[in-house]
PDB file of C-alpha atoms in Angstrom:
ATOM      1  CA  MET A   1     -35.002 -48.336  45.789  1.00  0.00           C
ATOM      2  CA  LYS A   2     -34.021 -49.525  49.237  1.00  0.00           C
ATOM      3  CA  SER A   3     -35.233 -52.815  50.711  1.00  0.00           C
ATOM      4  CA  LEU A   4     -34.613 -54.668  53.938  1.00  0.00           C
ATOM      5  CA  ASN A   5     -33.682 -58.349  53.753  1.00  0.00           C
ATOM      6  CA  LEU A   6     -34.396 -60.308  56.921  1.00  0.00           C
ATOM      7  CA  THR A   7     -32.919 -63.804  57.195  1.00  0.00           C
ATOM      8  CA  TYR A   8     -34.395 -66.416  59.536  1.00  0.00           C
ATOM      9  CA  LYS A   9     -33.961 -70.097  60.308  1.00  0.00           C
ATOM     10  CA  GLY A  10     -37.151 -72.123  60.051  1.00  0.00           C
ATOM     11  CA  SER A  11     -38.338 -74.891  62.352  1.00  0.00           C
ATOM     12  CA  LEU A  12     -36.755 -77.502  60.053  1.00  0.00           C
ATOM     13  CA  GLY A  13     -33.387 -75.712  60.010  1.00  0.00           C
ATOM     14  CA  LYS A  14     -33.802 -74.200  56.533  1.00  0.00           C
ATOM     15  CA  THR A  15     -32.882 -70.587  55.836  1.00  0.00           C
ATOM     16  CA  HIS A  16     -35.699 -68.223  54.781  1.00  0.00           C
ATOM     17  CA  LEU A  17     -35.534 -64.660  53.491  1.00  0.00           C
ATOM     18  CA  LEU A  18     -38.183 -62.009  54.071  1.00  0.00           C
ATOM     19  CA  LYS A  19     -37.696 -59.035  51.737  1.00  0.00           C
ATOM     20  CA  ILE A  20     -39.451 -55.772  52.615  1.00  0.00           C
ATOM     21  CA  ASN A  21     -39.515 -53.161  49.828  1.00  0.00           C
ATOM     22  CA  TYR A  22     -39.684 -49.380  50.287  1.00  0.00           C
ATOM     23  CA  VAL A  23     -38.489 -49.659  53.860  1.00  0.00           C
ATOM     24  CA  LYS A  24     -37.825 -46.701  56.132  1.00  0.00           C
ATOM     25  CA  ASP A  25     -34.194 -45.678  56.030  1.00  0.00           C
ATOM     26  CA  GLY A  26     -32.088 -45.351  59.168  1.00  0.00           C
ATOM     27  CA  LEU A  27     -33.661 -48.023  61.364  1.00  0.00           C
ATOM     28  CA  THR A  28     -31.435 -48.918  64.311  1.00  0.00           C
ATOM     29  CA  LYS A  29     -30.126 -52.383  65.144  1.00  0.00           C
ATOM     30  CA  GLU A  30     -32.354 -52.391  68.218  1.00  0.00           C
ATOM     31  CA  GLU A  31     -35.506 -51.501  66.248  1.00  0.00           C
ATOM     32  CA  ILE A  32     -34.878 -54.162  63.637  1.00  0.00           C
ATOM     33  CA  SER A  33     -33.905 -56.790  66.197  1.00  0.00           C
ATOM     34  CA  GLN A  34     -37.023 -56.129  68.271  1.00  0.00           C
ATOM     35  CA  GLN A  35     -39.309 -56.430  65.244  1.00  0.00           C
ATOM     36  CA  MET A  36     -37.570 -59.557  63.957  1.00  0.00           C
ATOM     37  CA  LYS A  37     -38.049 -61.215  67.348  1.00  0.00           C
ATOM     38  CA  ALA A  38     -41.719 -60.143  67.440  1.00  0.00           C
ATOM     39  CA  LEU A  39     -42.282 -61.668  63.994  1.00  0.00           C
ATOM     40  CA  ALA A  40     -40.599 -64.900  65.077  1.00  0.00           C
ATOM     41  CA  ASP A  41     -42.707 -65.045  68.253  1.00  0.00           C
ATOM     42  CA  SER A  42     -45.929 -64.524  66.267  1.00  0.00           C
ATOM     43  CA  GLN A  43     -45.544 -67.840  64.381  1.00  0.00           C
ATOM     44  CA  LEU A  44     -47.737 -66.408  61.615  1.00  0.00           C
ATOM     45  CA  PHE A  45     -45.936 -67.910  58.630  1.00  0.00           C
ATOM     46  CA  ALA A  46     -45.913 -71.621  57.858  1.00  0.00           C
ATOM     47  CA  LYS A  47     -45.564 -73.684  54.701  1.00  0.00           C
ATOM     48  CA  ASP A  48     -45.571 -77.450  54.206  1.00  0.00           C
ATOM     49  CA  GLY A  49     -45.522 -78.085  57.954  1.00  0.00           C
ATOM     50  CA  GLU A  50     -42.605 -75.747  58.681  1.00  0.00           C
ATOM     51  CA  GLN A  51     -42.698 -72.524  60.665  1.00  0.00           C
ATOM     52  CA  LEU A  52     -40.736 -70.210  58.350  1.00  0.00           C
ATOM     53  CA  TYR A  53     -39.461 -67.421  60.590  1.00  0.00           C
ATOM     54  CA  VAL A  54     -38.445 -69.043  63.888  1.00  0.00           C
ATOM     55  CA  GLN A  55     -34.951 -67.734  64.663  1.00  0.00           C
ATOM     56  CA  PRO A  56     -33.641 -64.341  63.441  1.00  0.00           C
ATOM     57  CA  VAL A  57     -30.233 -64.661  61.768  1.00  0.00           C
ATOM     58  CA  SER A  58     -29.409 -61.380  60.019  1.00  0.00           C
ATOM     59  CA  ALA A  59     -30.753 -58.159  58.514  1.00  0.00           C
ATOM     60  CA  LYS A  60     -29.351 -55.963  55.783  1.00  0.00           C
ATOM     61  CA  TYR A  61     -30.341 -53.025  53.643  1.00  0.00           C
ATOM     62  CA  ILE A  62     -30.173 -53.603  49.895  1.00  0.00           C
ATOM     63  CA  THR A  63     -30.007 -50.573  47.589  1.00  0.00           C
ATOM     64  CA  THR A  64     -31.006 -51.030  43.955  1.00  0.00           C
ATOM     65  CA  THR A  65     -30.237 -48.373  41.357  1.00  0.00           C
ATOM     66  CA  GLU A  66     -31.670 -48.035  37.871  1.00  0.00           C
ATOM     67  CA  GLU A  67     -29.690 -47.039  34.816  1.00  0.00           C
ATOM     68  CA  VAL A  68     -31.865 -45.955  31.896  1.00  0.00           C
ATOM     69  CA  ILE A  69     -30.447 -47.183  28.600  1.00  0.00           C
ATOM     70  CA  LEU A  70     -33.296 -46.309  26.241  1.00  0.00           C
ATOM     71  CA  ASN A  71     -36.479 -44.309  26.689  1.00  0.00           C
ATOM     72  CA  LYS A  72     -39.459 -43.108  24.606  1.00  0.00           C
ATOM     73  CA  GLU A  73     -37.480 -40.335  22.957  1.00  0.00           C
ATOM     74  CA  ASP A  74     -34.983 -42.859  21.610  1.00  0.00           C
ATOM     75  CA  PHE A  75     -37.810 -44.595  19.754  1.00  0.00           C
ATOM     76  CA  ASN A  76     -39.552 -41.392  18.592  1.00  0.00           C
ATOM     77  CA  LEU A  77     -42.684 -42.271  20.562  1.00  0.00           C
ATOM     78  CA  PRO A  78     -45.149 -39.619  21.667  1.00  0.00           C
ATOM     79  CA  VAL A  79     -44.610 -38.541  25.229  1.00  0.00           C
TER      80      VAL A  79
END
């Protein structure tokens, strides 16, 4: 599974992470930057008096792989 981790500074200077799962692969720096700025400008997300996503800091793809160790057949369960 591939996700996109977007890091922002909040209005109180804290770092906040927005993780988007099942993201489109191959987005350009410009596309991501534009959308991060639009999200920051929207001021939609706040918690405990802090705007969470005020200043874009970074973006990165995260790829997670699964490794099956045991499955139904190993336990003689009906399929």
